[in-house]
Amino acid sequence: MEPVIAVLVGVLMAATVYLMLGRSFVRFIFGLALLSHAANLVIFASGGMTRARPPLIAPGESQPLPDVANAVPQALMLTAIVISFSLLTFALVLAFRTYQELETVDTDRMRAAEPSSADAGADAEQRAVD
Amino acid sequence: MPPRTPTQPVSCTSASDTRRPLWGASLTDPAYVRLAVALPVVLFAWFCTMIPAVSGGEILVWEMAWLPQLGIDLDFVVDGLSLLFALLITGIGAFIFLFAGAYMRGYRQRGRFTLMLAMLGLVLADNLVALFVFWELTTITSFLLIGYSHENATARRAALQGLLVTGAGALAMLAGFVVLGQAVGTFSLREMLAAPEAFADHPHYTAVVVLVLLGAFTKSAQFPFHFWLPNAMAAPTPVSAYLHSATMVKAGVFLLARLTPLLGGTALWMETLTAVGAVTAVYSAFVSLGKTDLKQVLAYTTVMALGTCVLFLGSSPLSGPGEPSRGVLAALAFLVAHALYKAALFLVAGTIEKATGTRDLARLGGLWRAMPVTFAAAVAAAVSMAGVPYSIGFLGKELLYTVGFAADTSTYLPWATFLAAAPIATIAMVLAIKPFFGPCPDYGKPAREGRWALWCGPVVLGAVGIYWGLAPEFPFLRLLVPAETAVIGQALDSGHAPWHSTGEALTLTLATLAVAVLGFWTRGPIAAALGGLRRWIPLSGDRAYDAAMNGIAAVAAWQTRRLQSGVQRHYLLIVFATFGLALAATLWIKGVVPGPVRFADAALLEWSLAALAAAASIVIIRSRSRLLGICALGVVGISTALIFLLFGAPDVAMTQLTVETLVTVIVAIVLLKLPSFRNEAWPSGPARLRNGIVAVTVGIGVTLLMLAVTASPPPPDLQEYFERTAVPGGQGRNIVNVILVDFRALDTMGEITVLAIAGAAVFALLLPGARRREGAPLPGSEGTAARAQVSDGNIVNTMILRETTRRLVPLILIFSVFLLLRGHEHPGGGFVGGLVASIALSLYAFVFGPQAARGILRVDPRALGAFGLAVAIASGFVGSIRDAAPFLTSQWGTLAGLKVGTPVIFDVGVYLVVIGVVLSFVIGIKEQ
């Protein structure tokens, strides 16, 4: 199963990068959500994947059955999921507030901190890069 | 500035009476000034008591451990060389501090203390790293003192220039020290110099020599780095006298002498030192002829003296056939002579400037009647400077010529010395005659002798220069020869007096004087010719410095324009492109080839889930509708959750499913407040193509990396450890939960703290006052009314939904507590429990409005989160209080027949933090 996950992670990463390189803050947030899924899958697959045996210990036993799933990446992912959820929410609220202030979600037009009028060279360069 | 009245004292110095002392008035108290003089005097006396022992060949050592782990100790060593320098530093320092107290009131004293102690540390330190620290301390003090008149742009530039030139050299020197220390295995100078022969054949020898010479040459103002020293004359005159003539600039010469046994004696060392020293000495001697500002003249003659010292330090082979060269002795003798006469002349210049208000040689004259003591001191110093017989300067110069003729290595030695010495002797005559004779111009006030503190230093220093010329046994046998012995590591035959010269040296000394007198009468045309010559030379160090500084600024501006376009996606493009390239390069260099890839191992269901997630992520890219995007995002999340479930991770799957539910809801709420995708701005076609290439590169790179990583199973140690110890150590049967709340509870603590901070950040973003845009409704006025209206719009008026919610929410909340409490034994726990409870409360908020949700919470959600964090932290201290165990050590006991442990309480804290944070998100957004 790991090779399949590897390909899936690659697709998710490619989608993330493409979304983040666009001009829309909303799509950027979609990318952020995909990035955390990709990261979780990376952690999960790196710890080795075992079918259907959760890392639980039966009552009366002192150790789990052999070949249960690796608990370590699961513990890492559990907190990672909650953290990325709060990050995503923060980004969403930021997008919302930014839209309230600047009335745009086009990142090219969000120039409050580095106004493009300060140097005409940057504009010309931007056109050149585009 | 009001026009001066004639009764006001004329003050052309940078330190006018209007200056405020930088570090408070107390530093200018007379008591403080006395202390400033007392310290060097006491130190000088203390070093004097060491003369008998040290000249007898003893080496005094004070040991102090500093960083023993790194082999860096703060040992101080007094041998012949360091004692000579320590005496110069404290002896001349005492007179200059005395002078400074009278020269200007309100002049801060602390800098010179630091400087003197740093200089002492530099010459006494046994450890190269400690030496470097002291060296940099002098650089920084020098920077502050040159920039004393910081309102003046010239002073600021000079200060920065001195700092950058000597600082850059010092960095090179530090690199040299590190290489040297690594090569010989110690940073202790004593240990290094104990076996000096070995290093000359070391493969890193050349690198060390070049790096160390860069440090010494910049500090001691050798050509082509000399330009900072004349510019440093922007400093107050006492500072110039001390730093820029008598002590600090000699640090480079000191270092060269100190390292001579280790690095010297090779062709590289000797040829570099003699060439650089000769060029510096001759060049600066001629430049000084063309200057009329007293301090500029003195600065260039200082550069000449430093060049001469470097020249002669490089002239002596350490071993070889024939009589050993006395080059080191000659350099040191000249250095001492120079320190005496140059400090005296600087103080004379300061006194003259204070009396007349000018330092311009062309404007000065006729002062001998008004200032007889100063005149006498100037003559004494000038006699030594010119090398008139029976002064210490004469002996020094004779020794230079003697050594120069004896040296068979560089034939130009005596002639370079002559070319440098003749203009200097002319300058000496100018300095002694021009200000004191001739017509007395109108200085705006009657010039008269200053206080004793002003003339005391020049007189004593000048007199010592003459006296030591008449009675050379003491300085030579007690100070200079021991210093020479310390440098070259062997005592050179002290049988006969080393200051006796042979015939040709005496002839050349007298010829120097004759040429000097000639030069004195023709100095006008010479200066004019030199000025004409300089105009033909396009390049100077100063101009090169300016070009370098402008170049750095231009490069910075260029790369800022290039990289900092101000457009977010350009920054991200750089980040992702770098990531992709680094990934590809790493895989390429490491030769990572994915092994046989077995896709067939995966079952159809697993395949389908992965394909679904991949397809949904493509849909997100392509979709032109917000709702479709949100749904596709949900599909990705739920597909991955199912993959987790299939592969034995029920805890993760549950958490992911609940989070996905919340994410979908919150994203939907927020996105509906943002503009639709219909009029979305897209990058241009070529930019999209470029973005696609970067994206695919990153994707392929990550896939290859993952294939390589997962080709072999991870080491089982950690997994086995937790499986083995979960029950006996953690009292739990759900290993994931035991790791979270017990073994790695500190990590979880960090995570819930981040969560709480995110909640606080969202709260701050949504504060009504955070809205700055003009025209926004002020909170408390129409704002409240507007919000009330919005709240009305937030309520979903569907009877079925309301009734279902009313009955469902308590059930879900009870279920969430059940999940929380079973977590330690079965899938569940604080995170998923808290998320489930948050879903219930969010549902309530959507149906009945945020105010109603606040009502059933009864407390502010942020307070709930903070309380949860406090509970988690408190549970960690139980063990600390009961058993003095480390923070978060688990404790178990029974309470009313139930097994209770601190990890369970910790998990309750996690549960509360999650509810508090999620609810503050949801309620905060709903209330907008």
PDB file of C-alpha atoms in Angstrom, chain B residues 698-825:
ATOM      1  CA  VAL B 698       7.585  18.914  -6.345  1.00  0.00           C
ATOM      2  CA  GLY B 699       4.953  16.184  -6.605  1.00  0.00           C
ATOM      3  CA  ILE B 700       7.251  13.758  -8.410  1.00  0.00           C
ATOM      4  CA  GLY B 701      10.072  14.558  -6.007  1.00  0.00           C
ATOM      5  CA  VAL B 702       7.925  13.869  -2.967  1.00  0.00           C
ATOM      6  CA  THR B 703       6.648  10.635  -4.476  1.00  0.00           C
ATOM      7  CA  LEU B 704      10.179   9.408  -5.195  1.00  0.00           C
ATOM      8  CA  LEU B 705      11.244  10.399  -1.707  1.00  0.00           C
ATOM      9  CA  MET B 706       8.312   8.520  -0.177  1.00  0.00           C
ATOM     10  CA  LEU B 707       9.040   5.448  -2.286  1.00  0.00           C
ATOM     11  CA  ALA B 708      12.617   5.481  -1.067  1.00  0.00           C
ATOM     12  CA  VAL B 709      11.622   6.054   2.553  1.00  0.00           C
ATOM     13  CA  THR B 710       9.002   3.331   2.667  1.00  0.00           C
ATOM     14  CA  ALA B 711      11.093   0.776   0.777  1.00  0.00           C
ATOM     15  CA  SER B 712      12.427  -0.511   4.090  1.00  0.00           C
ATOM     16  CA  PRO B 713      10.414  -0.750   7.308  1.00  0.00           C
ATOM     17  CA  PRO B 714      11.203   1.773  10.025  1.00  0.00           C
ATOM     18  CA  PRO B 715      13.366   0.640  12.952  1.00  0.00           C
ATOM     19  CA  PRO B 716      11.020  -1.103  15.390  1.00  0.00           C
ATOM     20  CA  ASP B 717      12.641   0.113  18.638  1.00  0.00           C
ATOM     21  CA  LEU B 718      10.214   2.917  19.441  1.00  0.00           C
ATOM     22  CA  GLN B 719       7.151   0.912  18.515  1.00  0.00           C
ATOM     23  CA  GLU B 720       8.268  -2.039  20.624  1.00  0.00           C
ATOM     24  CA  TYR B 721       9.146   0.184  23.553  1.00  0.00           C
ATOM     25  CA  PHE B 722       5.691   1.728  23.721  1.00  0.00           C
ATOM     26  CA  GLU B 723       3.953  -1.627  23.203  1.00  0.00           C
ATOM     27  CA  ARG B 724       5.965  -3.147  26.030  1.00  0.00           C
ATOM     28  CA  THR B 725       5.559  -0.337  28.547  1.00  0.00           C
ATOM     29  CA  ALA B 726       2.023   0.934  27.844  1.00  0.00           C
ATOM     30  CA  VAL B 727       0.337  -1.248  30.451  1.00  0.00           C
ATOM     31  CA  PRO B 728       2.978  -1.408  33.176  1.00  0.00           C
ATOM     32  CA  GLY B 729       4.202   2.201  32.737  1.00  0.00           C
ATOM     33  CA  GLY B 730       1.142   4.024  31.420  1.00  0.00           C
ATOM     34  CA  GLN B 731      -1.724   2.030  32.930  1.00  0.00           C
ATOM     35  CA  GLY B 732      -3.551   2.126  29.621  1.00  0.00           C
ATOM     36  CA  ARG B 733      -4.527  -0.231  26.810  1.00  0.00           C
ATOM     37  CA  ASN B 734      -4.873   2.304  23.992  1.00  0.00           C
ATOM     38  CA  ILE B 735      -1.212   2.808  23.143  1.00  0.00           C
ATOM     39  CA  VAL B 736      -1.844   5.935  21.040  1.00  0.00           C
ATOM     40  CA  ASN B 737      -3.635   7.623  23.899  1.00  0.00           C
ATOM     41  CA  VAL B 738      -1.020   6.525  26.433  1.00  0.00           C
ATOM     42  CA  ILE B 739       1.664   8.133  24.274  1.00  0.00           C
ATOM     43  CA  LEU B 740      -0.346  11.343  23.982  1.00  0.00           C
ATOM     44  CA  VAL B 741      -1.298  11.880  27.603  1.00  0.00           C
ATOM     45  CA  ASP B 742       1.523  10.152  29.427  1.00  0.00           C
ATOM     46  CA  PHE B 743       4.767   9.295  27.636  1.00  0.00           C
ATOM     47  CA  ARG B 744       4.787  12.336  25.370  1.00  0.00           C
ATOM     48  CA  ALA B 745       2.460  14.516  27.432  1.00  0.00           C
ATOM     49  CA  LEU B 746       4.853  17.450  27.210  1.00  0.00           C
ATOM     50  CA  ASP B 747       4.495  17.438  23.412  1.00  0.00           C
ATOM     51  CA  THR B 748       0.734  17.365  23.741  1.00  0.00           C
ATOM     52  CA  MET B 749       0.952  20.198  26.211  1.00  0.00           C
ATOM     53  CA  GLY B 750       2.829  22.204  23.580  1.00  0.00           C
ATOM     54  CA  GLU B 751       0.195  21.351  21.008  1.00  0.00           C
ATOM     55  CA  ILE B 752      -2.801  22.415  23.060  1.00  0.00           C
ATOM     56  CA  THR B 753      -0.923  25.611  23.895  1.00  0.00           C
ATOM     57  CA  VAL B 754      -0.555  26.296  20.168  1.00  0.00           C
ATOM     58  CA  LEU B 755      -4.242  25.586  19.830  1.00  0.00           C
ATOM     59  CA  ALA B 756      -5.077  28.090  22.556  1.00  0.00           C
ATOM     60  CA  ILE B 757      -2.803  30.679  20.911  1.00  0.00           C
ATOM     61  CA  ALA B 758      -4.562  30.150  17.572  1.00  0.00           C
ATOM     62  CA  GLY B 759      -7.859  30.729  19.367  1.00  0.00           C
ATOM     63  CA  ALA B 760      -6.511  33.942  20.870  1.00  0.00           C
ATOM     64  CA  ALA B 761      -5.213  35.073  17.456  1.00  0.00           C
ATOM     65  CA  VAL B 762      -8.595  34.511  15.828  1.00  0.00           C
ATOM     66  CA  PHE B 763     -10.223  36.396  18.655  1.00  0.00           C
ATOM     67  CA  ALA B 764      -7.841  39.300  18.114  1.00  0.00           C
ATOM     68  CA  LEU B 765      -8.549  39.304  14.364  1.00  0.00           C
ATOM     69  CA  LEU B 766     -12.282  39.418  14.950  1.00  0.00           C
ATOM     70  CA  LEU B 767     -12.218  42.141  17.600  1.00  0.00           C
ATOM     71  CA  PRO B 768     -14.532  44.953  16.547  1.00  0.00           C
ATOM     72  CA  GLY B 769     -11.701  47.422  17.156  1.00  0.00           C
ATOM     73  CA  ALA B 770      -9.424  45.535  14.780  1.00  0.00           C
ATOM     74  CA  ARG B 771     -11.279  47.047  11.879  1.00  0.00           C
ATOM     75  CA  ARG B 772      -9.382  50.146  10.919  1.00  0.00           C
ATOM     76  CA  ARG B 773     -10.915  51.075   7.610  1.00  0.00           C
ATOM     77  CA  GLU B 774     -12.482  54.502   7.529  1.00  0.00           C
ATOM     78  CA  GLY B 775     -16.200  54.586   7.542  1.00  0.00           C
ATOM     79  CA  ALA B 776     -16.465  51.360   9.502  1.00  0.00           C
ATOM     80  CA  PRO B 777     -19.204  51.528  12.096  1.00  0.00           C
ATOM     81  CA  LEU B 778     -17.904  52.228  15.548  1.00  0.00           C
ATOM     82  CA  PRO B 779     -18.557  49.545  18.101  1.00  0.00           C
ATOM     83  CA  GLY B 780     -21.221  50.521  20.571  1.00  0.00           C
ATOM     84  CA  SER B 781     -23.192  52.775  18.228  1.00  0.00           C
ATOM     85  CA  GLU B 782     -24.748  51.513  15.007  1.00  0.00           C
ATOM     86  CA  GLY B 783     -22.402  48.540  15.216  1.00  0.00           C
ATOM     87  CA  THR B 784     -24.445  46.843  17.904  1.00  0.00           C
ATOM     88  CA  ALA B 785     -27.618  47.304  15.976  1.00  0.00           C
ATOM     89  CA  ALA B 786     -25.988  45.946  12.833  1.00  0.00           C
ATOM     90  CA  ARG B 787     -24.701  42.942  14.693  1.00  0.00           C
ATOM     91  CA  ALA B 788     -28.130  42.256  16.157  1.00  0.00           C
ATOM     92  CA  GLN B 789     -29.487  42.160  12.625  1.00  0.00           C
ATOM     93  CA  VAL B 790     -26.774  39.820  11.488  1.00  0.00           C
ATOM     94  CA  SER B 791     -27.514  37.568  14.432  1.00  0.00           C
ATOM     95  CA  ASP B 792     -31.088  37.360  13.333  1.00  0.00           C
ATOM     96  CA  GLY B 793     -29.931  36.276   9.916  1.00  0.00           C
ATOM     97  CA  ASN B 794     -27.821  33.581  11.562  1.00  0.00           C
ATOM     98  CA  ILE B 795     -30.767  31.678  12.930  1.00  0.00           C
ATOM     99  CA  VAL B 796     -32.032  28.804  10.812  1.00  0.00           C
ATOM    100  CA  ASN B 797     -35.798  28.781  11.047  1.00  0.00           C
ATOM    101  CA  THR B 798     -36.644  25.200  10.257  1.00  0.00           C
ATOM    102  CA  MET B 799     -38.795  23.515  12.776  1.00  0.00           C
ATOM    103  CA  ILE B 800     -37.572  19.983  12.156  1.00  0.00           C
ATOM    104  CA  LEU B 801     -33.948  21.058  12.471  1.00  0.00           C
ATOM    105  CA  ARG B 802     -34.622  23.008  15.649  1.00  0.00           C
ATOM    106  CA  GLU B 803     -36.462  20.162  17.331  1.00  0.00           C
ATOM    107  CA  THR B 804     -33.906  17.560  16.278  1.00  0.00           C
ATOM    108  CA  THR B 805     -31.059  19.761  17.432  1.00  0.00           C
ATOM    109  CA  ARG B 806     -32.688  20.410  20.781  1.00  0.00           C
ATOM    110  CA  ARG B 807     -32.807  16.664  21.472  1.00  0.00           C
ATOM    111  CA  LEU B 808     -29.620  15.607  19.684  1.00  0.00           C
ATOM    112  CA  VAL B 809     -27.165  18.044  21.233  1.00  0.00           C
ATOM    113  CA  PRO B 810     -27.359  16.662  24.806  1.00  0.00           C
ATOM    114  CA  LEU B 811     -26.931  13.156  23.457  1.00  0.00           C
ATOM    115  CA  ILE B 812     -23.856  14.091  21.436  1.00  0.00           C
ATOM    116  CA  LEU B 813     -22.389  15.868  24.448  1.00  0.00           C
ATOM    117  CA  ILE B 814     -22.875  12.781  26.602  1.00  0.00           C
ATOM    118  CA  PHE B 815     -21.285  10.699  23.845  1.00  0.00           C
ATOM    119  CA  SER B 816     -18.316  13.056  23.768  1.00  0.00           C
ATOM    120  CA  VAL B 817     -17.741  12.544  27.495  1.00  0.00           C
ATOM    121  CA  PHE B 818     -17.962   8.810  26.931  1.00  0.00           C
ATOM    122  CA  LEU B 819     -15.298   9.099  24.189  1.00  0.00           C
ATOM    123  CA  LEU B 820     -13.113  11.154  26.498  1.00  0.00           C
ATOM    124  CA  LEU B 821     -13.288   8.743  29.405  1.00  0.00           C
ATOM    125  CA  ARG B 822     -12.783   5.516  27.465  1.00  0.00           C
ATOM    126  CA  GLY B 823      -9.800   6.978  25.621  1.00  0.00           C
ATOM    127  CA  HIS B 824      -7.149   5.432  27.819  1.00  0.00           C
ATOM    128  CA  GLU B 825      -8.394   1.902  27.193  1.00  0.00           C
TER     129      GLU B 825
END
